[in-house]
PDB file of C-alpha atoms and ligand atoms in Angstrom:
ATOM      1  CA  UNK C   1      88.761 122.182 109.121  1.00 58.00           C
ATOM      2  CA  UNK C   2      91.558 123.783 107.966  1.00 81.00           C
ATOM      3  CA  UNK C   3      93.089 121.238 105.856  1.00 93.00           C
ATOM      4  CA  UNK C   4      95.113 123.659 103.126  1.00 96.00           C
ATOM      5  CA  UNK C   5      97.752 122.443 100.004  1.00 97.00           C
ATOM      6  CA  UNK C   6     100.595 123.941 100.336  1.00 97.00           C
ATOM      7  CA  UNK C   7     103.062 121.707  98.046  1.00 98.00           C
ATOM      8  CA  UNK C   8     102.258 118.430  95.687  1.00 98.00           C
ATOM      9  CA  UNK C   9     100.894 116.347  97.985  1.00 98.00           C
ATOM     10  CA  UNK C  10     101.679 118.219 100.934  1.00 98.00           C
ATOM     11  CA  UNK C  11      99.108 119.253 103.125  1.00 98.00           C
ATOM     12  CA  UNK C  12      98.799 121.362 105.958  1.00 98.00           C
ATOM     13  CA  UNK C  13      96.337 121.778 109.226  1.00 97.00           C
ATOM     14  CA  UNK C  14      96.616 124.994 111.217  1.00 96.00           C
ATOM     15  CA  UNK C  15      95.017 125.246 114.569  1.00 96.00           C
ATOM     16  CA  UNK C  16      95.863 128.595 114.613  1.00 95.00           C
ATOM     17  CA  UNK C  17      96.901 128.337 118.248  1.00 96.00           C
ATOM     18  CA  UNK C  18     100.435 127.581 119.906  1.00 97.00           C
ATOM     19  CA  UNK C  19     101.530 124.369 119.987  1.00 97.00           C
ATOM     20  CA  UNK C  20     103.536 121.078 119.132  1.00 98.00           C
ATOM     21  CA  UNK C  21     104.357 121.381 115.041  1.00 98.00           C
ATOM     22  CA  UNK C  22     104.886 118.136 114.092  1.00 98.00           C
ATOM     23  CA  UNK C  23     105.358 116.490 110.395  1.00 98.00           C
ATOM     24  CA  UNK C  24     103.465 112.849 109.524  1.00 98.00           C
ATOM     25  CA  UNK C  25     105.680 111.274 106.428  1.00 98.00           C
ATOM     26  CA  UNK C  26     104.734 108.511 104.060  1.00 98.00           C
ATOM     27  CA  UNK C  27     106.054 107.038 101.052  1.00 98.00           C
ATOM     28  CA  UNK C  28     109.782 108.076 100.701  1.00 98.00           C
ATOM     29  CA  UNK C  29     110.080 105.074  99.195  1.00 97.00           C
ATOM     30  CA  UNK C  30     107.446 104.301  96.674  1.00 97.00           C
ATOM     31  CA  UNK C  31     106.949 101.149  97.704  1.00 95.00           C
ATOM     32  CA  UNK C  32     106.515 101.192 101.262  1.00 96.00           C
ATOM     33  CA  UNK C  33     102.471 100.787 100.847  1.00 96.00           C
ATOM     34  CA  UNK C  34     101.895 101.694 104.754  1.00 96.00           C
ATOM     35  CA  UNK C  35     102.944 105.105 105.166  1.00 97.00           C
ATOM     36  CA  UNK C  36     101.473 105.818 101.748  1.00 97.00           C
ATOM     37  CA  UNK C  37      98.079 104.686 103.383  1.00 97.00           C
ATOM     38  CA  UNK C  38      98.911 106.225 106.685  1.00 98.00           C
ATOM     39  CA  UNK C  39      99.203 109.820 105.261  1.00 98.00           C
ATOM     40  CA  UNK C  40      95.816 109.113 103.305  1.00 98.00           C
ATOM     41  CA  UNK C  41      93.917 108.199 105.597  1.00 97.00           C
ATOM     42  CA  UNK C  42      95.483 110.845 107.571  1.00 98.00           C
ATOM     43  CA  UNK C  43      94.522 113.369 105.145  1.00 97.00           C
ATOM     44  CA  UNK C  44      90.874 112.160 105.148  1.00 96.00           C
ATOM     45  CA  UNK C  45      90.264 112.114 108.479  1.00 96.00           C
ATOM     46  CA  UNK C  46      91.278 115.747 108.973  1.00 95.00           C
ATOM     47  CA  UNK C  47      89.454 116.727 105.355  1.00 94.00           C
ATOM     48  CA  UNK C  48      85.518 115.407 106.972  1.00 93.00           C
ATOM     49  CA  UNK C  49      86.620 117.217 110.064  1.00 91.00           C
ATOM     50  CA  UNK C  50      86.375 113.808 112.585  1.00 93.00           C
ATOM     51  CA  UNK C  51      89.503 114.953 114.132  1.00 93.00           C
ATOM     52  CA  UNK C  52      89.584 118.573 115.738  1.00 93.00           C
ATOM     53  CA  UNK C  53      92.973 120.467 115.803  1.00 97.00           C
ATOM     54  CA  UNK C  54      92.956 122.488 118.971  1.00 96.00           C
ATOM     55  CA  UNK C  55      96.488 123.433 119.156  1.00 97.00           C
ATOM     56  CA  UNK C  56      99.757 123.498 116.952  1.00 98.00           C
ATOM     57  CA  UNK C  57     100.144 122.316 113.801  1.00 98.00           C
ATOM     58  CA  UNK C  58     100.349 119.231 111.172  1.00 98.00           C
ATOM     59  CA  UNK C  59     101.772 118.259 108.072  1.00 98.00           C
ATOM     60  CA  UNK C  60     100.988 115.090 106.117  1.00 98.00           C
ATOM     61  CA  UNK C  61     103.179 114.945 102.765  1.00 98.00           C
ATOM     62  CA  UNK C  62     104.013 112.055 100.842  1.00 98.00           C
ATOM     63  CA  UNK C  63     107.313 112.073  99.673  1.00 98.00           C
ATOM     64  CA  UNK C  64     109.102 110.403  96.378  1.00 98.00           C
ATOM     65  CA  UNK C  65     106.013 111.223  94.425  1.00 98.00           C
ATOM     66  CA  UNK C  66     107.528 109.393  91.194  1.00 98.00           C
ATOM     67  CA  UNK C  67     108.461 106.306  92.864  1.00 98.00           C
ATOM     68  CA  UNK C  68     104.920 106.165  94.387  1.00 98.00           C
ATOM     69  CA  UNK C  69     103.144 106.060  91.079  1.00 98.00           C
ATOM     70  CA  UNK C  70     106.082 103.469  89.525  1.00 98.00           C
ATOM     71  CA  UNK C  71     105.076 101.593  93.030  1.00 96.00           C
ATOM     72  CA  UNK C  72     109.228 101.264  93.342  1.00 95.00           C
ATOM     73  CA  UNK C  73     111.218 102.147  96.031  1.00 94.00           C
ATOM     74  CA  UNK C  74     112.863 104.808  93.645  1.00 94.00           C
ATOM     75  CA  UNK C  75     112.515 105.470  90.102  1.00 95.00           C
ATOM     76  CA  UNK C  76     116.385 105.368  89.419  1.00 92.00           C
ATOM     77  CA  UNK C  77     119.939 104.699  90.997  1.00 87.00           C
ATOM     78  CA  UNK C  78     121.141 106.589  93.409  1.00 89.00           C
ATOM     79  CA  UNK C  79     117.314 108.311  93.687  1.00 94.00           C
ATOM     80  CA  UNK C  80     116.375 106.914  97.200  1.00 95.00           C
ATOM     81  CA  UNK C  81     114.722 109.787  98.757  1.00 98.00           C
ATOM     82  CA  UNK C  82     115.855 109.124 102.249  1.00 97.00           C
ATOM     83  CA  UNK C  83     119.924 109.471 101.404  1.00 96.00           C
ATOM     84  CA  UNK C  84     118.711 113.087 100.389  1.00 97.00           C
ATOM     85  CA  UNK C  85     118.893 114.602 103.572  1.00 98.00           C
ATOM     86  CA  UNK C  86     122.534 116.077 104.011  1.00 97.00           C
ATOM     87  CA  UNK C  87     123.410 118.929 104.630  1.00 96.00           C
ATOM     88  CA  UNK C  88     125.945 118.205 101.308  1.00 96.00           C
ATOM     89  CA  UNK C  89     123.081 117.017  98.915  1.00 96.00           C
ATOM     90  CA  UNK C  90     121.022 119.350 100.466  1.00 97.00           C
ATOM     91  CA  UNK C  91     122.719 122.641  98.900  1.00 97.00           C
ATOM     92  CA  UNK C  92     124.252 120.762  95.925  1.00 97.00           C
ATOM     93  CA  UNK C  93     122.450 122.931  93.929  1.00 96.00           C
ATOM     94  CA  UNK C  94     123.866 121.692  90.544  1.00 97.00           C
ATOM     95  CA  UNK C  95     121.665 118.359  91.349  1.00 97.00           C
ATOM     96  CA  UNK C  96     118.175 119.830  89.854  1.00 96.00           C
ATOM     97  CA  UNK C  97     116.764 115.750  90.020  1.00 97.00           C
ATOM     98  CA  UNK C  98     113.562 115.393  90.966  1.00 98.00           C
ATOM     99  CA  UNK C  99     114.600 113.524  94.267  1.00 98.00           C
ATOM    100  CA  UNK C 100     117.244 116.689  95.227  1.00 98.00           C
ATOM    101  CA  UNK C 101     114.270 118.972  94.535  1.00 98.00           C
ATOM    102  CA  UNK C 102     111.795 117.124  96.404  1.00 98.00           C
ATOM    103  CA  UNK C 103     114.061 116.702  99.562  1.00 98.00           C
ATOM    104  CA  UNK C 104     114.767 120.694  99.175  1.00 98.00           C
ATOM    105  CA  UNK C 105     111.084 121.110  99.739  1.00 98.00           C
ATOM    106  CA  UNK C 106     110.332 118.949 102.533  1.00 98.00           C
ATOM    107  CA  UNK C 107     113.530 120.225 104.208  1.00 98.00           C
ATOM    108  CA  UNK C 108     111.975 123.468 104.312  1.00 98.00           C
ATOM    109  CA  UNK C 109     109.394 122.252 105.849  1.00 98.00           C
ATOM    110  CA  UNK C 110     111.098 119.806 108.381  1.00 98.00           C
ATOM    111  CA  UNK C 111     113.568 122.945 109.081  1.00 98.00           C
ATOM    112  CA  UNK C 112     110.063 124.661 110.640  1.00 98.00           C
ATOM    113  CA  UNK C 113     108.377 121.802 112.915  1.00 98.00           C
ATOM    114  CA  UNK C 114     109.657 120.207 116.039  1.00 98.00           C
ATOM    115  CA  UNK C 115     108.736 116.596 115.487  1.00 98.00           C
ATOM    116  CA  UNK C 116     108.620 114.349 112.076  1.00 98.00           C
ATOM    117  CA  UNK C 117     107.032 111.076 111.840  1.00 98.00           C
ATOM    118  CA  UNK C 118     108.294 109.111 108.767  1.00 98.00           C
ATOM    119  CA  UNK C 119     106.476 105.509 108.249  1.00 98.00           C
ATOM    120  CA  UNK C 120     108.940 103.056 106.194  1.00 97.00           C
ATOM    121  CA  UNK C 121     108.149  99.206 105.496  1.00 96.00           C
ATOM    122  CA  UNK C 122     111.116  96.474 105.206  1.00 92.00           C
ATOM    123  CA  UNK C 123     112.215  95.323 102.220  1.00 88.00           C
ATOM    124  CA  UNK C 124     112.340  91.356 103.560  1.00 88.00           C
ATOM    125  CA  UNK C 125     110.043  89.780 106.060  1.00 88.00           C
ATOM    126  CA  UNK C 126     110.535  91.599 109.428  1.00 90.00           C
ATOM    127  CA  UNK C 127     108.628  92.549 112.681  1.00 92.00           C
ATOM    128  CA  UNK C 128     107.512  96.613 113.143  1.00 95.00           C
ATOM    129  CA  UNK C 129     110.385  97.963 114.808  1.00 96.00           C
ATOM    130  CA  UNK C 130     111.690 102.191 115.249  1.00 97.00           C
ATOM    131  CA  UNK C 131     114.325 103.104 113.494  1.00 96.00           C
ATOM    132  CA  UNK C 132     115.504 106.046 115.189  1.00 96.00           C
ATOM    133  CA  UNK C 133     117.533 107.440 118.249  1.00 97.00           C
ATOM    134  CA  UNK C 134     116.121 106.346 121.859  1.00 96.00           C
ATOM    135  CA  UNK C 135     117.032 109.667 123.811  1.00 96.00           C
ATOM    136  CA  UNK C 136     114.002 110.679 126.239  1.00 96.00           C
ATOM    137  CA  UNK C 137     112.562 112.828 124.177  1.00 97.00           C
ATOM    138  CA  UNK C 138     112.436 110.847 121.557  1.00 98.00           C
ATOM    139  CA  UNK C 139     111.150 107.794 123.629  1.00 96.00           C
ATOM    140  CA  UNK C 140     108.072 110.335 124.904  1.00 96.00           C
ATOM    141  CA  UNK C 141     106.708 110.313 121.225  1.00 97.00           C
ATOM    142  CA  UNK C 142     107.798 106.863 119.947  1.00 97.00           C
ATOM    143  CA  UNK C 143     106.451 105.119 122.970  1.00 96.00           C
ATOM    144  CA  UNK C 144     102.960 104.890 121.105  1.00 96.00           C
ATOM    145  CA  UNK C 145     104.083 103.027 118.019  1.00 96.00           C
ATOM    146  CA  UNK C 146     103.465  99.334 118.193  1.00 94.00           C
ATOM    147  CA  UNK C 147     107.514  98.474 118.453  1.00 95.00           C
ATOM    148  CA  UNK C 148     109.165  95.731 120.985  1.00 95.00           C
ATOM    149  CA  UNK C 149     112.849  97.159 119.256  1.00 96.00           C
ATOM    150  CA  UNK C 150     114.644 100.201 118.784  1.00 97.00           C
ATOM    151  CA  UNK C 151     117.652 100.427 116.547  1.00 97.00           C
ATOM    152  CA  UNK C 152     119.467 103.301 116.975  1.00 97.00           C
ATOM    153  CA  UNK C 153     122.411 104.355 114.932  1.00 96.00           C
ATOM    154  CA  UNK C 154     124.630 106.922 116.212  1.00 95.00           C
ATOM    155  CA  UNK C 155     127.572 106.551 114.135  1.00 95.00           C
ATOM    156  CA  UNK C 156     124.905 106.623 110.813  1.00 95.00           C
ATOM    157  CA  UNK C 157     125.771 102.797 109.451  1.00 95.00           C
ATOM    158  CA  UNK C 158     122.776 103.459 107.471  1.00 91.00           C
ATOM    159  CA  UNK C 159     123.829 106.199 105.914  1.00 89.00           C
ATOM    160  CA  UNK C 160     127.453 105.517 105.141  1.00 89.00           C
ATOM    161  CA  UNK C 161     129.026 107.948 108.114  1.00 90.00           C
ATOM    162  CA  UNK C 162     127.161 111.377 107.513  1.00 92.00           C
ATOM    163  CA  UNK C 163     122.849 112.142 108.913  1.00 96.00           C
ATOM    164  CA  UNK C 164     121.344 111.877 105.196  1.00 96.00           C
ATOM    165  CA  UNK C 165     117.878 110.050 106.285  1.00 97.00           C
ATOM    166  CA  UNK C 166     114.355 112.417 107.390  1.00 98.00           C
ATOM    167  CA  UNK C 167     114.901 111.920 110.751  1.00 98.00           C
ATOM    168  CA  UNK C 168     118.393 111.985 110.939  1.00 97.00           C
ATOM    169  CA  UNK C 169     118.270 115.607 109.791  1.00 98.00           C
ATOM    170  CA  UNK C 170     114.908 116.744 111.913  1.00 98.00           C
ATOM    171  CA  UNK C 171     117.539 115.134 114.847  1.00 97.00           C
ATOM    172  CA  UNK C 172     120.340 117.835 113.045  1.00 97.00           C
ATOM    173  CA  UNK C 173     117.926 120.643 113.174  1.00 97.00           C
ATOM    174  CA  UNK C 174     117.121 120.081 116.952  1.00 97.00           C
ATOM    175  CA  UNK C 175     113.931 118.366 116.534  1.00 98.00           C
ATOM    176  CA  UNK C 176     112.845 114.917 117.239  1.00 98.00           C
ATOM    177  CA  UNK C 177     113.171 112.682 114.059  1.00 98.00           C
ATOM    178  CA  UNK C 178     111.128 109.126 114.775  1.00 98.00           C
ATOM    179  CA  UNK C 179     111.377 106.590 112.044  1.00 98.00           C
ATOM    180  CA  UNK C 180     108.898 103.608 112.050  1.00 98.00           C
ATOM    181  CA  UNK C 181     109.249 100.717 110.352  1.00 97.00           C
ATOM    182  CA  UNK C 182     105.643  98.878 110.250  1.00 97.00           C
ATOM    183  CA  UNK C 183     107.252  95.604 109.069  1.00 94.00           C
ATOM    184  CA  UNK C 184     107.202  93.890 105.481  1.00 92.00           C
ATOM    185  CA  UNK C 185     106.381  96.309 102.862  1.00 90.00           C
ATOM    186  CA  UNK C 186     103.620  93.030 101.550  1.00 85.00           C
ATOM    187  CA  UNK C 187     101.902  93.629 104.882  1.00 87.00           C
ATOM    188  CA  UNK C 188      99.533  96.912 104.454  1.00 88.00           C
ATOM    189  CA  UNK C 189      97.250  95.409 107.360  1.00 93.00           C
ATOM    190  CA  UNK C 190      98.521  97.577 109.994  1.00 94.00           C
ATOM    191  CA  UNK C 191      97.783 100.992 108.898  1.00 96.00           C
ATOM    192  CA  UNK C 192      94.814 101.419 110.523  1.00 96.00           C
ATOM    193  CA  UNK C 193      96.752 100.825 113.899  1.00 95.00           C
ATOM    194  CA  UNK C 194      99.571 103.225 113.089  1.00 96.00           C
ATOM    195  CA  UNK C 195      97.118 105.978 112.430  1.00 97.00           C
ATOM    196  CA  UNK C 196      95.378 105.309 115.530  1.00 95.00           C
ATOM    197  CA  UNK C 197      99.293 105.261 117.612  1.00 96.00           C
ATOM    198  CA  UNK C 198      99.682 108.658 115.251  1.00 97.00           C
ATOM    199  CA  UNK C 199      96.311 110.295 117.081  1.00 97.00           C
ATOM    200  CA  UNK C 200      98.000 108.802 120.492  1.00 96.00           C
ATOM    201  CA  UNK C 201     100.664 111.173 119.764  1.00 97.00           C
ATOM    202  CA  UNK C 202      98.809 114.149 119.354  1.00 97.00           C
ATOM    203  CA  UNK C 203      96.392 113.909 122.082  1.00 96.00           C
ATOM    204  CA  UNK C 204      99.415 113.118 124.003  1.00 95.00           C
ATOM    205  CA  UNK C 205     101.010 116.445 123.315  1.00 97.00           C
ATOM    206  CA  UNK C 206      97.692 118.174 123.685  1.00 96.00           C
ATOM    207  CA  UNK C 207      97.171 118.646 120.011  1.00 98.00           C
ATOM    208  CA  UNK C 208      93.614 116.832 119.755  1.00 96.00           C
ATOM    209  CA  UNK C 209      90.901 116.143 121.880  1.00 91.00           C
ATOM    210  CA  UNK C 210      90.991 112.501 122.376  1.00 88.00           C
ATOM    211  CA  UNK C 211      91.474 109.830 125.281  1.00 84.00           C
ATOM    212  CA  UNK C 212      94.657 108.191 125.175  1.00 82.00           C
ATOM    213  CA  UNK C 213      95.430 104.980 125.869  1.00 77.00           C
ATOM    214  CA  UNK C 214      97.874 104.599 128.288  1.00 77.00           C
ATOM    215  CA  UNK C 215      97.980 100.908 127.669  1.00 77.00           C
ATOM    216  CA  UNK C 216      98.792 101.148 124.705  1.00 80.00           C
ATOM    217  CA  UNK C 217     102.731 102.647 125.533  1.00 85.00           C
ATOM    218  CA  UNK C 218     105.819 100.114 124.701  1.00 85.00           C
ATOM    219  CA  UNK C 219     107.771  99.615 127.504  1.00 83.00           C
ATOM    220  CA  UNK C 220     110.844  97.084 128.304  1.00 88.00           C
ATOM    221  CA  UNK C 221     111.763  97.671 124.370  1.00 94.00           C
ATOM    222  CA  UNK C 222     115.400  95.825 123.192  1.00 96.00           C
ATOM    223  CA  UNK C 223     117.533  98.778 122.004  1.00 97.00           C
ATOM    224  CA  UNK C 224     120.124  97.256 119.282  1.00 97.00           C
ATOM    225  CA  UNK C 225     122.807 100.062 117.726  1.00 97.00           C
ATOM    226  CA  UNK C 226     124.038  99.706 114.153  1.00 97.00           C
ATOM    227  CA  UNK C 227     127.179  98.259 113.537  1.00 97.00           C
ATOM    228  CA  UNK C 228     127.772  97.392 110.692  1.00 96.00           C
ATOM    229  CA  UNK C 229     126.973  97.030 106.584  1.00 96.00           C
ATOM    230  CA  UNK C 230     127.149  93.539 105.058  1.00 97.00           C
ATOM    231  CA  UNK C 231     128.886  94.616 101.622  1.00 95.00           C
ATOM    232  CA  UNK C 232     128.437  92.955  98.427  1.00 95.00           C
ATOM    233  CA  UNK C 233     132.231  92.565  96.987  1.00 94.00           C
ATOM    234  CA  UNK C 234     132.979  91.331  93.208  1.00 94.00           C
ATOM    235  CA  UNK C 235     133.195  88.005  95.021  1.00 95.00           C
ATOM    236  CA  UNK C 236     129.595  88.243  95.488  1.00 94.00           C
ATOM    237  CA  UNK C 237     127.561  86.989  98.533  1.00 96.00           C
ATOM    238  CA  UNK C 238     126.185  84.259 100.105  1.00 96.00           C
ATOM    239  CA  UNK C 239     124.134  83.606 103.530  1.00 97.00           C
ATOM    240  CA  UNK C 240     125.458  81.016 105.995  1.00 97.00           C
ATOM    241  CA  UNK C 241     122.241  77.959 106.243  1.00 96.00           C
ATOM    242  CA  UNK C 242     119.363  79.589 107.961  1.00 95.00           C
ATOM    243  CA  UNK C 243     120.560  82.958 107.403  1.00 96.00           C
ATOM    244  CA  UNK C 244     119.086  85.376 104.943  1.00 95.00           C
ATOM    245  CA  UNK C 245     115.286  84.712 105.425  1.00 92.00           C
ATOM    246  CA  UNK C 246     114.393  88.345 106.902  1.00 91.00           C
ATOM    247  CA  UNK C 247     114.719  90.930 109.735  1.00 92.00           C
ATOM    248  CA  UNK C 248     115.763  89.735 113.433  1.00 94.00           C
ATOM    249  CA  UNK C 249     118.063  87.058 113.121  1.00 96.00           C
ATOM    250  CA  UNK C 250     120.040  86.113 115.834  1.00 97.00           C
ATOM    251  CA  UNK C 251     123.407  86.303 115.931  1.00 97.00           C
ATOM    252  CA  UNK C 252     126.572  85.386 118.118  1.00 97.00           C
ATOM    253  CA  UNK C 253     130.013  87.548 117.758  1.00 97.00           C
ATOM    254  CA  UNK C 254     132.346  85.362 116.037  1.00 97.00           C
ATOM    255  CA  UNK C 255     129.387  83.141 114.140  1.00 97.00           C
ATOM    256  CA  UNK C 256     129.816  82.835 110.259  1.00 98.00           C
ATOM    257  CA  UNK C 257     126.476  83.866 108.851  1.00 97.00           C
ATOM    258  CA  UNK C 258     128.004  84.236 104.900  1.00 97.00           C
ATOM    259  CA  UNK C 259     130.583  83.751 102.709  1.00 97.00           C
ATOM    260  CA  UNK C 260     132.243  86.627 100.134  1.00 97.00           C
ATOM    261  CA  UNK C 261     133.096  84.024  97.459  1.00 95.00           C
ATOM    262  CA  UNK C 262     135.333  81.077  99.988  1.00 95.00           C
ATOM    263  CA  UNK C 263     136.058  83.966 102.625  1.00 96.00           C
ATOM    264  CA  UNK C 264     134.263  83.085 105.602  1.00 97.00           C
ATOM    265  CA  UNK C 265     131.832  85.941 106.928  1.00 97.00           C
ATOM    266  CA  UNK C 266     131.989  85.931 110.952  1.00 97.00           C
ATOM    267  CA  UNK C 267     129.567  88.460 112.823  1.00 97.00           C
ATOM    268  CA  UNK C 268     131.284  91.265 114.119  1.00 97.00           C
ATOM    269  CA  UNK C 269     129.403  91.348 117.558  1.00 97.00           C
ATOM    270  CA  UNK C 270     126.339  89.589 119.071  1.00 97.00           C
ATOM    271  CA  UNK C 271     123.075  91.496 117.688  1.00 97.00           C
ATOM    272  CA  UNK C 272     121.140  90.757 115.056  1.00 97.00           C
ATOM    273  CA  UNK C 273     120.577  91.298 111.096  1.00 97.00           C
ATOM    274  CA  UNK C 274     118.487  93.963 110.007  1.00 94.00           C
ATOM    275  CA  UNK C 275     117.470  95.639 106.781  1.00 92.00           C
ATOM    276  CA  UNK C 276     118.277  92.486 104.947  1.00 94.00           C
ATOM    277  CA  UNK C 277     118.066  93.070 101.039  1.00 94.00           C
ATOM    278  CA  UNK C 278     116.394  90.528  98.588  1.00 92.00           C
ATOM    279  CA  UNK C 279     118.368  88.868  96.604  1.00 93.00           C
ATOM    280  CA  UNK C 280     117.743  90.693  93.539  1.00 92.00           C
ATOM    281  CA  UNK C 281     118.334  94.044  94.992  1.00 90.00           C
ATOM    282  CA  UNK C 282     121.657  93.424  96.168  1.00 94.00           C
ATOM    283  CA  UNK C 283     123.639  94.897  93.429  1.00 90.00           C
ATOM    284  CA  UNK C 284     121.385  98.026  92.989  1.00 85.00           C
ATOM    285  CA  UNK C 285     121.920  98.441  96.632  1.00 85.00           C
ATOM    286  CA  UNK C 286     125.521  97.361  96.976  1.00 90.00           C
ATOM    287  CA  UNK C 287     124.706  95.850  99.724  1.00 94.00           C
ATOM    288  CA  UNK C 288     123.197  92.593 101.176  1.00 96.00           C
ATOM    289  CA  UNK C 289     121.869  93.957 104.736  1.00 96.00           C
ATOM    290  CA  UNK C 290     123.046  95.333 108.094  1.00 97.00           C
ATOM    291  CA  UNK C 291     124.265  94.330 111.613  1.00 97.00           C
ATOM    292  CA  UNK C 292     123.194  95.780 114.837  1.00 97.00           C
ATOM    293  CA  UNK C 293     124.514  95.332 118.220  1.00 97.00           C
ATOM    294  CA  UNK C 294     122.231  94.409 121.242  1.00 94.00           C
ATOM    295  CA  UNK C 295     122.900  97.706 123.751  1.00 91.00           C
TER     296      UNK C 295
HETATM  297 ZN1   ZN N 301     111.682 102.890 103.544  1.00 87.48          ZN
END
């Protein structure tokens, strides 16, 4: 097979034929051991020729290189990969970090293919979920990942008001940007089943010659929109009893869930909270976690 290097760790597989172009992410952030394994295995698969490329083409690239060998999420403030994505950062051309470089190249690459598959882990104990918009066309590719929730985020909560995340730009660029989030970044046990939702995809879209599962589509998913961040202020932070223990928790609009010093924290709307931060992250991240909205 065709399986050529076009970039550190970037690797391509031509079929040489028309079809869907579509980019397989892992390891933005260094820590997130899944996608890291998902692109490997990826890789390996395609280099002993056991899958066949009939049509389009593939990319599997691991991203924040650096952070991957430190085994950190990134290797210094303000260095997460996945903020690198704007169109601002993007042709700040006086930032010559690694990071600005490294999104500059994958850009490139995402500016050229119509669908990118990035596979993130949670920071805190948390179910798989997608990360990502829930528009049909996106739905007709994410439908294979192993996900019960969506959370979408239209307004970019995430990304403090502008698209800066992979997908969030592939979305900019006209594509179809699908972020999955395989669940705590401890767990690796589930790559095996992501690659295998990953192969749905392409024999879905013709790609590869391989039955597909049918059974194995999500349907009747929760979709939850993101509402809003949970700052850290100088007062500092604490959870509300029962609160702060990982991704999913319930909550009511109106319901205190924290406290900013003796300033009572009441949830916004009914949703849930998501992308919690452990504890000893929260000042690197400014942050303690998020809030989404049940839609
Ligand atoms: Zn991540």
């Amino acid at each position: 097979m065709n399986l050529k290097q076009i970039k550190s760790n970037i690797y391509q597989i031509d079929s040489n034929k028309p079809g869907k172009k579509i980019i397989v992410l892992g390891g933005v952030h260094g820590s997130e051991k899944t996608g890291i394994a998902v692109v490997e295995k990826m890789i390996n698969l395609f280099e002993k020729n056991k899958i066949n490329l009939v049509n389009g083409s593939i990319v599997l690239a691991l991203g924040n290189e650096k952070a991957i060998e430190a085994n950190k999420r990134m290797v210094r403030e303000g260095g997460d990969l996945n903020r690198y994505f704007s169109q601002e950062k993007l042709n700040n051309l006086e930032d010559a970090s690694y990071e600005a470089n490294r999104a500059r190249e994958l850009a490139k690459i995402i500016d050229g293919v119509d669908v990118l598959l990035d596979i993130h882990s949670t920071l805190t104990p948390s179910r798989a979920f997608l990360a990502c918009e829930n528009e049909p066309k996106h739905y007709a590719i994410h439908k294979w990942f192993s996900a019960q929730d969506v959370i979408t985020d239209p307004n970019y909560i995430l990304s403090g008001g502008d698209y800066s995340t992979t997908d969030e730009y592939m979305n900019a660029r006209g594509g179809v940007g699908v972020c999955f989030e395989t669940g705590y970044a401890k767990d690796t046990s589930t790559a095996d089943k992501v690659v295998e939702s990953i192969l749905n995809i392409f024999a879905n879209q013709g790609m590869i010659e391989r039955e597909v599962q049918s059974d194995s589509v999500c349907k009747d998913r929760n979709v939850y929109k993101m509402h809003t961040r949970i700052d850290l202020t100088e007062k500092g932070f604490r959870y509300e009893k029962g609160f702060g223990k990982g991704d999913f928790e319930k909550i009511e609009k109106g319901q205190v869930i924290g406290y900013h010093g003796k300033e009572v924290y009441k949830s916004p709307v009914t949703g849930i909270i998501l992308f919690q931060v452990p504890k000893e992250m929260w000042s690197e991240m400014g942050c303690v976690g998020f809030i989404a909205e049940k839609i």
